[in-house]
C-alpha cells in the first residue's frame, strides 16, 4: 500500500512539474509590416533571438513580417486591444489620433541621424506617457533612412508634382500632397510595388530602404535625395502582457530592447548609402534636388510645423523646445 501511495505521489509530482514548466513558457506573436529582408525586420528577428536566449526559452517571440498577421495600420490597435502581445508600428501613421506621434514626420525639422536621435530623446517621455495611457509600453524605436522623392520625371519645383498620383502612407505625407497640389492615394508598403506597376501611384516620398524593398526601380527611375525627415518605427507591447511576465523576463526583455534600439539605429545609418548604391545598380538615378524644389519643400515643412504646433499644444512646444535646446553649439569661426 505504501509503495502504491508513493507511486501515485511521484506521478502527481511529475505531472505538476511538467504543468509548471508549460505555464512558465510564454509565447508572443509580434506583428510587423515590412519584408523579412528589411533591416527593421532583421533587427526584430535578432531581438527575438536575444530575448529567447536571455530568458532561457521562457519568453519566445515569433515575428510575423510583411503584414502577414495584421496590416500596417491595424497593428497598433491589435496590440492595444490584446489581439497581439507586441507589434512594430510607424509612429507617424497615428498622428491623427494624437499629434505627438507625428513629430518625426514633419519635413526638415530633423534631417540627419544625429538630429533625429535628439528629436527622439525629446519626444520619448511624452511617447512613454501617451502609450501608457493607452495600455501599452514602448520597447524601442529605430529611424528609417532619410526620405526622398521618387518620380518618373526630374523635378524643378513642387509645381511639377501638381495633379500627380502621390502615395500617402501617413497623415504627414497626405498633408504634403495637399500642400503641393498632388492627388493623395493611401498605399501601405506591402502594396506599393503593385500600385506602382498598375499606375495607381506615380510618385512617392519615402526612404531608399522602402524604394529597394518595394522594387520601385521597376516602375520609377528617379530618386530626388531631399533627406527631408527620418520617421521612426516603434516596437510596442501590450502592458498587461508585459506585466504578466516575471521580473527576470521583464528585465531581459528591456535589456534586449535597449540593445535592439542601439543596433537598429546603427544598422539604419550604415545601410543608407548601401541602399542608394543598390538602387543605382537596379537602374535608378539618384538626383541632387534642384534648389527651387528644396526651397519649396522647406516652405511646406515650415507650414506643417506651424500647423503641428497648434495641434500638439504645450506638449508639442515642449518637445520642439527641448530638441532645439539640445542642438550642439556652433563651432567658433576661425580667425
Short mmCIF file of C-alpha atoms in Angstrom, two decimals:
data_model
loop_
_atom_site.label_atom_id
_atom_site.label_comp_id
_atom_site.label_asym_id
_atom_site.label_seq_id
_atom_site.Cartn_x
_atom_site.Cartn_y
_atom_site.Cartn_z
CA UNK A 1 0.00 0.00 0.00
CA UNK A 2 2.82 2.38 0.88
CA UNK A 3 4.54 1.60 -2.43
CA UNK A 4 1.33 2.42 -4.32
CA UNK A 5 0.89 5.71 -2.43
CA UNK A 6 4.49 6.64 -3.31
CA UNK A 7 3.89 5.77 -6.95
CA UNK A 8 0.77 7.90 -7.15
CA UNK A 9 2.51 10.78 -5.37
CA UNK A 10 5.53 10.59 -7.69
CA UNK A 11 3.29 10.59 -10.75
CA UNK A 12 1.34 13.59 -9.46
CA UNK A 13 4.58 15.40 -8.70
CA UNK A 14 5.92 14.72 -12.19
CA UNK A 15 2.71 15.98 -13.75
CA UNK A 16 2.90 19.09 -11.61
CA UNK A 17 6.48 19.76 -12.71
CA UNK A 18 5.58 19.43 -16.40
CA UNK A 19 2.49 21.61 -15.95
CA UNK A 20 4.57 24.24 -14.17
CA UNK A 21 7.17 24.17 -16.94
CA UNK A 22 4.48 24.57 -19.57
CA UNK A 23 2.97 27.50 -17.71
CA UNK A 24 6.40 29.11 -17.29
CA UNK A 25 6.91 29.44 -21.04
CA UNK A 26 5.22 32.43 -22.67
CA UNK A 27 4.77 32.74 -26.42
CA UNK A 28 4.23 36.11 -28.06
CA UNK A 29 3.26 36.96 -31.63
CA UNK A 30 4.84 40.19 -32.84
CA UNK A 31 3.09 41.81 -35.83
CA UNK A 32 5.35 43.63 -38.31
CA UNK A 33 4.55 45.33 -41.61
CA UNK A 34 7.78 45.05 -43.59
CA UNK A 35 9.50 42.27 -45.58
CA UNK A 36 11.82 39.73 -43.95
CA UNK A 37 14.72 41.28 -45.88
CA UNK A 38 14.11 44.78 -44.47
CA UNK A 39 16.65 45.91 -41.87
CA UNK A 40 13.89 46.67 -39.34
CA UNK A 41 12.64 43.08 -39.61
CA UNK A 42 16.17 41.68 -39.46
CA UNK A 43 16.65 43.66 -36.25
CA UNK A 44 13.35 42.30 -34.89
CA UNK A 45 14.44 38.73 -35.65
CA UNK A 46 17.69 39.27 -33.74
CA UNK A 47 15.75 40.89 -30.91
CA UNK A 48 13.50 37.80 -30.65
CA UNK A 49 16.57 35.53 -30.57
CA UNK A 50 18.18 37.65 -27.87
CA UNK A 51 15.03 37.52 -25.72
CA UNK A 52 14.80 33.75 -26.15
CA UNK A 53 18.43 33.31 -25.09
CA UNK A 54 18.27 35.81 -22.20
CA UNK A 55 15.14 34.20 -20.73
CA UNK A 56 16.38 30.63 -21.34
CA UNK A 57 13.34 30.00 -23.54
CA UNK A 58 10.77 31.30 -21.03
CA UNK A 59 9.68 34.05 -23.45
CA UNK A 60 9.52 33.16 -27.12
CA UNK A 61 8.65 35.84 -29.66
CA UNK A 62 7.51 34.95 -33.18
CA UNK A 63 7.91 37.80 -35.69
CA UNK A 64 5.18 37.91 -38.36
CA UNK A 65 6.66 40.03 -41.16
CA UNK A 66 5.21 41.71 -44.26
CA UNK A 67 1.81 42.49 -42.68
CA UNK A 68 1.01 38.77 -42.57
CA UNK A 69 -0.69 38.97 -39.15
CA UNK A 70 -2.21 42.47 -39.33
CA UNK A 71 -1.99 45.26 -41.90
CA UNK A 72 0.35 48.12 -41.02
CA UNK A 73 -2.41 50.47 -39.93
CA UNK A 74 -4.08 47.74 -37.83
CA UNK A 75 -1.09 46.72 -35.71
CA UNK A 76 -1.32 49.40 -33.03
CA UNK A 77 -4.99 48.69 -32.38
CA UNK A 78 -4.26 44.95 -32.24
CA UNK A 79 -1.59 45.46 -29.59
CA UNK A 80 -3.71 47.97 -27.68
CA UNK A 81 -6.66 45.56 -27.64
CA UNK A 82 -4.58 42.49 -26.75
CA UNK A 83 -5.10 40.70 -30.08
CA UNK A 84 -1.32 40.65 -30.42
CA UNK A 85 1.01 40.98 -27.42
CA UNK A 86 3.52 43.06 -29.40
CA UNK A 87 3.96 44.84 -32.70
CA UNK A 88 6.06 47.23 -34.74
CA UNK A 89 4.41 50.43 -35.98
CA UNK A 90 5.37 53.52 -37.92
CA UNK A 91 4.67 56.21 -35.34
CA UNK A 92 3.71 58.88 -37.85
CA UNK A 93 0.79 56.76 -39.05
CA UNK A 94 -1.09 57.71 -35.88
CA UNK A 95 -0.70 61.49 -35.95
CA UNK A 96 -4.44 61.95 -36.48
CA UNK A 97 -5.04 60.03 -33.26
CA UNK A 98 -2.60 62.21 -31.34
CA UNK A 99 -0.23 64.81 -32.87
CA UNK A 100 2.64 63.73 -30.59
CA UNK A 101 3.01 60.55 -32.64
CA UNK A 102 3.85 62.57 -35.74
CA UNK A 103 6.65 64.97 -34.80
CA UNK A 104 9.26 62.98 -36.73
CA UNK A 105 7.21 63.21 -39.93
CA UNK A 106 7.47 67.00 -40.29
CA UNK A 107 9.78 67.81 -43.21
CA UNK A 108 13.12 69.43 -42.40
CA UNK A 109 12.76 69.52 -38.62
CA UNK A 110 15.36 66.73 -38.22
CA UNK A 111 17.24 65.71 -41.36
CA UNK A 112 20.24 63.75 -40.05
CA UNK A 113 20.63 60.71 -37.81
CA UNK A 114 22.12 62.87 -35.04
CA UNK A 115 19.24 65.34 -35.22
CA UNK A 116 16.66 62.54 -35.45
CA UNK A 117 18.11 60.89 -32.35
CA UNK A 118 17.92 64.19 -30.44
CA UNK A 119 14.32 64.67 -31.54
CA UNK A 120 13.53 61.14 -30.34
CA UNK A 121 15.07 61.86 -26.93
CA UNK A 122 12.90 64.98 -26.65
CA UNK A 123 9.79 63.08 -27.74
CA UNK A 124 10.34 59.89 -25.73
CA UNK A 125 8.97 60.96 -22.30
CA UNK A 126 5.74 62.11 -23.94
CA UNK A 127 5.61 58.99 -26.07
CA UNK A 128 6.02 56.76 -23.00
CA UNK A 129 3.22 58.61 -21.22
CA UNK A 130 0.91 58.54 -24.25
CA UNK A 131 1.37 54.83 -24.93
CA UNK A 132 1.00 54.08 -21.22
CA UNK A 133 -2.35 55.87 -21.13
CA UNK A 134 -3.49 53.54 -23.94
CA UNK A 135 -2.41 50.35 -22.16
CA UNK A 136 0.88 49.90 -24.00
CA UNK A 137 4.59 50.21 -23.39
CA UNK A 138 7.38 51.35 -25.73
CA UNK A 139 10.19 48.81 -26.04
CA UNK A 140 12.36 50.61 -28.57
CA UNK A 141 12.31 52.79 -31.69
CA UNK A 142 14.54 52.97 -34.77
CA UNK A 143 14.69 55.58 -37.53
CA UNK A 144 14.30 54.91 -41.24
CA UNK A 145 16.86 56.31 -43.69
CA UNK A 146 16.16 59.89 -44.85
CA UNK A 147 13.15 60.44 -47.11
CA UNK A 148 13.37 61.48 -50.75
CA UNK A 149 11.02 61.82 -53.71
CA UNK A 150 10.63 59.07 -56.31
CA UNK A 151 9.18 60.33 -59.58
CA UNK A 152 9.10 59.45 -63.28
CA UNK A 153 10.42 62.86 -64.34
CA UNK A 154 13.06 65.17 -62.92
CA UNK A 155 11.53 67.84 -60.69
CA UNK A 156 12.46 71.50 -60.85
CA UNK A 157 9.94 72.61 -58.25
CA UNK A 158 6.80 71.36 -56.49
CA UNK A 159 4.82 72.72 -59.43
CA UNK A 160 6.00 69.64 -61.34
CA UNK A 161 4.07 67.46 -58.85
CA UNK A 162 0.68 69.13 -59.20
CA UNK A 163 -2.07 66.68 -60.09
CA UNK A 164 0.22 63.65 -59.84
CA UNK A 165 -0.95 60.46 -58.08
CA UNK A 166 1.03 60.64 -54.84
CA UNK A 167 1.38 57.75 -52.43
CA UNK A 168 0.26 58.82 -48.95
CA UNK A 169 1.14 56.35 -46.17
CA UNK A 170 0.71 58.71 -43.21
CA UNK A 171 -1.10 61.92 -42.26
CA UNK A 172 2.12 63.85 -42.93
CA UNK A 173 2.56 62.52 -46.48
CA UNK A 174 -1.13 63.17 -47.15
CA UNK A 175 -0.65 66.76 -45.93
CA UNK A 176 2.32 67.17 -48.25
CA UNK A 177 0.13 66.04 -51.15
CA UNK A 178 -2.47 68.64 -50.19
CA UNK A 179 0.09 71.46 -49.97
CA UNK A 180 1.79 70.67 -53.30
CA UNK A 181 -1.45 70.03 -55.18
CA UNK A 182 -0.92 66.28 -55.76
CA UNK A 183 -3.59 63.57 -55.57
CA UNK A 184 -3.05 61.52 -52.37
CA UNK A 185 -3.52 57.75 -52.69
CA UNK A 186 -3.29 55.71 -49.46
CA UNK A 187 -0.96 52.77 -50.06
CA UNK A 188 0.95 50.78 -47.42
CA UNK A 189 4.45 49.43 -48.04
CA UNK A 190 3.32 45.84 -48.66
CA UNK A 191 1.07 47.05 -51.52
CA UNK A 192 3.39 49.66 -53.06
CA UNK A 193 5.04 47.55 -55.75
CA UNK A 194 1.72 46.56 -57.29
CA UNK A 195 0.34 50.10 -57.02
CA UNK A 196 3.31 51.45 -58.96
CA UNK A 197 3.15 48.70 -61.58
CA UNK A 198 -0.54 49.36 -62.25
CA UNK A 199 -0.29 53.16 -62.29
CA UNK A 200 -2.32 53.65 -59.11
CA UNK A 201 0.67 55.66 -57.83
CA UNK A 202 3.02 57.83 -59.91
CA UNK A 203 5.24 59.36 -57.22
CA UNK A 204 6.06 58.81 -53.57
CA UNK A 205 8.19 60.24 -50.81
CA UNK A 206 9.93 57.53 -48.86
CA UNK A 207 13.35 56.09 -47.99
CA UNK A 208 15.97 54.31 -50.05
CA UNK A 209 15.15 51.25 -47.97
CA UNK A 210 11.48 51.15 -48.98
CA UNK A 211 12.45 52.00 -52.54
CA UNK A 212 14.66 48.94 -52.67
CA UNK A 213 12.36 46.57 -50.77
CA UNK A 214 9.31 47.56 -52.84
CA UNK A 215 11.24 47.42 -56.14
CA UNK A 216 10.26 50.96 -57.00
CA UNK A 217 13.08 50.86 -59.57
CA UNK A 218 10.93 48.60 -61.76
CA UNK A 219 8.45 51.45 -62.37
CA UNK A 220 10.28 54.67 -61.45
CA UNK A 221 13.85 55.63 -62.33
CA UNK A 222 14.47 58.89 -60.43
CA UNK A 223 15.11 59.41 -56.71
CA UNK A 224 15.41 63.03 -55.56
CA UNK A 225 17.57 62.81 -52.44
CA UNK A 226 15.88 65.53 -50.37
CA UNK A 227 16.74 63.94 -46.99
CA UNK A 228 13.61 65.62 -45.66
CA UNK A 229 12.99 63.65 -42.46
CA UNK A 230 13.68 60.32 -40.75
CA UNK A 231 10.46 58.69 -39.49
CA UNK A 232 10.66 56.05 -36.77
CA UNK A 233 9.34 52.56 -36.30
CA UNK A 234 8.44 51.73 -32.70
CA UNK A 235 8.18 48.28 -31.14
CA UNK A 236 5.34 48.32 -28.63
CA UNK A 237 3.93 45.77 -26.21
CA UNK A 238 0.56 45.36 -24.54
CA UNK A 239 1.04 46.49 -20.91
CA UNK A 240 -0.97 43.59 -19.44
CA UNK A 241 1.15 41.11 -21.41
CA UNK A 242 4.31 42.79 -20.14
CA UNK A 243 3.08 42.89 -16.54
CA UNK A 244 2.22 39.17 -16.71
CA UNK A 245 5.92 38.31 -17.19
CA UNK A 246 8.05 37.53 -14.16
CA UNK A 247 10.63 40.16 -13.16
CA UNK A 248 13.67 38.38 -14.67
CA UNK A 249 11.86 38.05 -18.01
CA UNK A 250 10.84 41.71 -17.93
CA UNK A 251 14.42 42.75 -17.23
CA UNK A 252 15.74 40.53 -20.02
CA UNK A 253 13.17 41.94 -22.45
CA UNK A 254 14.06 45.54 -21.60
CA UNK A 255 17.80 44.83 -21.91
CA UNK A 256 17.29 43.20 -25.32
CA UNK A 257 15.17 46.23 -26.32
CA UNK A 258 17.96 48.65 -25.44
CA UNK A 259 20.41 46.59 -27.47
CA UNK A 260 17.99 46.35 -30.41
CA UNK A 261 17.49 50.12 -30.42
CA UNK A 262 21.23 50.81 -30.47
CA UNK A 263 21.85 48.13 -33.11
CA UNK A 264 18.90 49.30 -35.22
CA UNK A 265 19.99 52.95 -35.39
CA UNK A 266 23.50 51.92 -36.42
CA UNK A 267 22.15 49.46 -38.98
CA UNK A 268 19.85 52.11 -40.46
CA UNK A 269 22.66 54.63 -40.83
CA UNK A 270 25.15 52.08 -42.15
CA UNK A 271 22.71 50.84 -44.80
CA UNK A 272 21.64 54.27 -46.08
CA UNK A 273 24.44 54.50 -48.65
CA UNK A 274 24.15 50.78 -49.39
CA UNK A 275 20.52 51.24 -50.41
CA UNK A 276 21.42 54.12 -52.72
CA UNK A 277 24.11 52.07 -54.42
CA UNK A 278 21.74 49.12 -54.73
CA UNK A 279 19.11 51.36 -56.35
CA UNK A 280 21.69 52.67 -58.82
CA UNK A 281 22.65 49.10 -59.71
CA UNK A 282 18.97 48.45 -60.46
CA UNK A 283 18.84 51.36 -62.88
CA UNK A 284 17.74 54.16 -60.55
CA UNK A 285 19.24 57.63 -60.94
CA UNK A 286 19.95 59.45 -57.66
CA UNK A 287 19.27 63.15 -58.26
CA UNK A 288 20.52 66.11 -56.25
CA UNK A 289 17.31 68.14 -55.82
CA UNK A 290 17.03 71.45 -57.65
CA UNK A 291 17.41 74.50 -55.35
CA UNK A 292 13.85 75.62 -56.16
CA UNK A 293 12.47 72.19 -55.30
CA UNK A 294 14.28 72.24 -51.95
CA UNK A 295 13.13 75.79 -51.20
CA UNK A 296 9.54 74.81 -52.00
CA UNK A 297 9.72 71.69 -49.84
CA UNK A 298 11.22 73.63 -46.93
CA UNK A 299 8.30 76.03 -47.19
CA UNK A 300 5.97 73.02 -47.00
CA UNK A 301 7.86 71.90 -43.89
CA UNK A 302 7.50 75.32 -42.25
CA UNK A 303 3.73 75.28 -42.83
CA UNK A 304 3.45 71.75 -41.45
CA UNK A 305 5.49 72.57 -38.34
CA UNK A 306 3.32 75.60 -37.62
CA UNK A 307 0.16 73.52 -38.04
CA UNK A 308 1.56 70.71 -35.91
CA UNK A 309 2.48 73.04 -33.05
CA UNK A 310 -1.07 74.39 -32.99
CA UNK A 311 -2.49 70.85 -32.79
CA UNK A 312 0.07 69.47 -30.34
CA UNK A 313 -0.28 72.34 -27.85
CA UNK A 314 2.06 72.77 -24.85
CA UNK A 315 3.48 69.24 -25.08
CA UNK A 316 4.38 69.78 -28.73
CA UNK A 317 6.01 73.12 -27.95
CA UNK A 318 7.97 71.47 -25.13
CA UNK A 319 9.24 68.72 -27.46
CA UNK A 320 10.45 71.18 -30.11
CA UNK A 321 11.97 73.47 -27.45
CA UNK A 322 13.86 70.55 -25.84
CA UNK A 323 15.03 69.38 -29.26
CA UNK A 324 16.32 72.81 -30.25
CA UNK A 325 17.96 73.32 -26.87
CA UNK A 326 19.88 70.05 -27.28
CA UNK A 327 21.45 71.17 -30.57
CA UNK A 328 25.26 71.26 -30.40
CA UNK A 329 26.75 74.72 -30.20
CA UNK A 330 28.15 76.08 -33.44
CA UNK A 331 31.92 75.94 -33.70
CA UNK A 332 33.56 79.37 -33.31
CA UNK A 333 34.70 80.95 -36.54
CA UNK A 334 38.41 80.66 -37.27
CA UNK A 335 40.37 83.86 -37.10
#
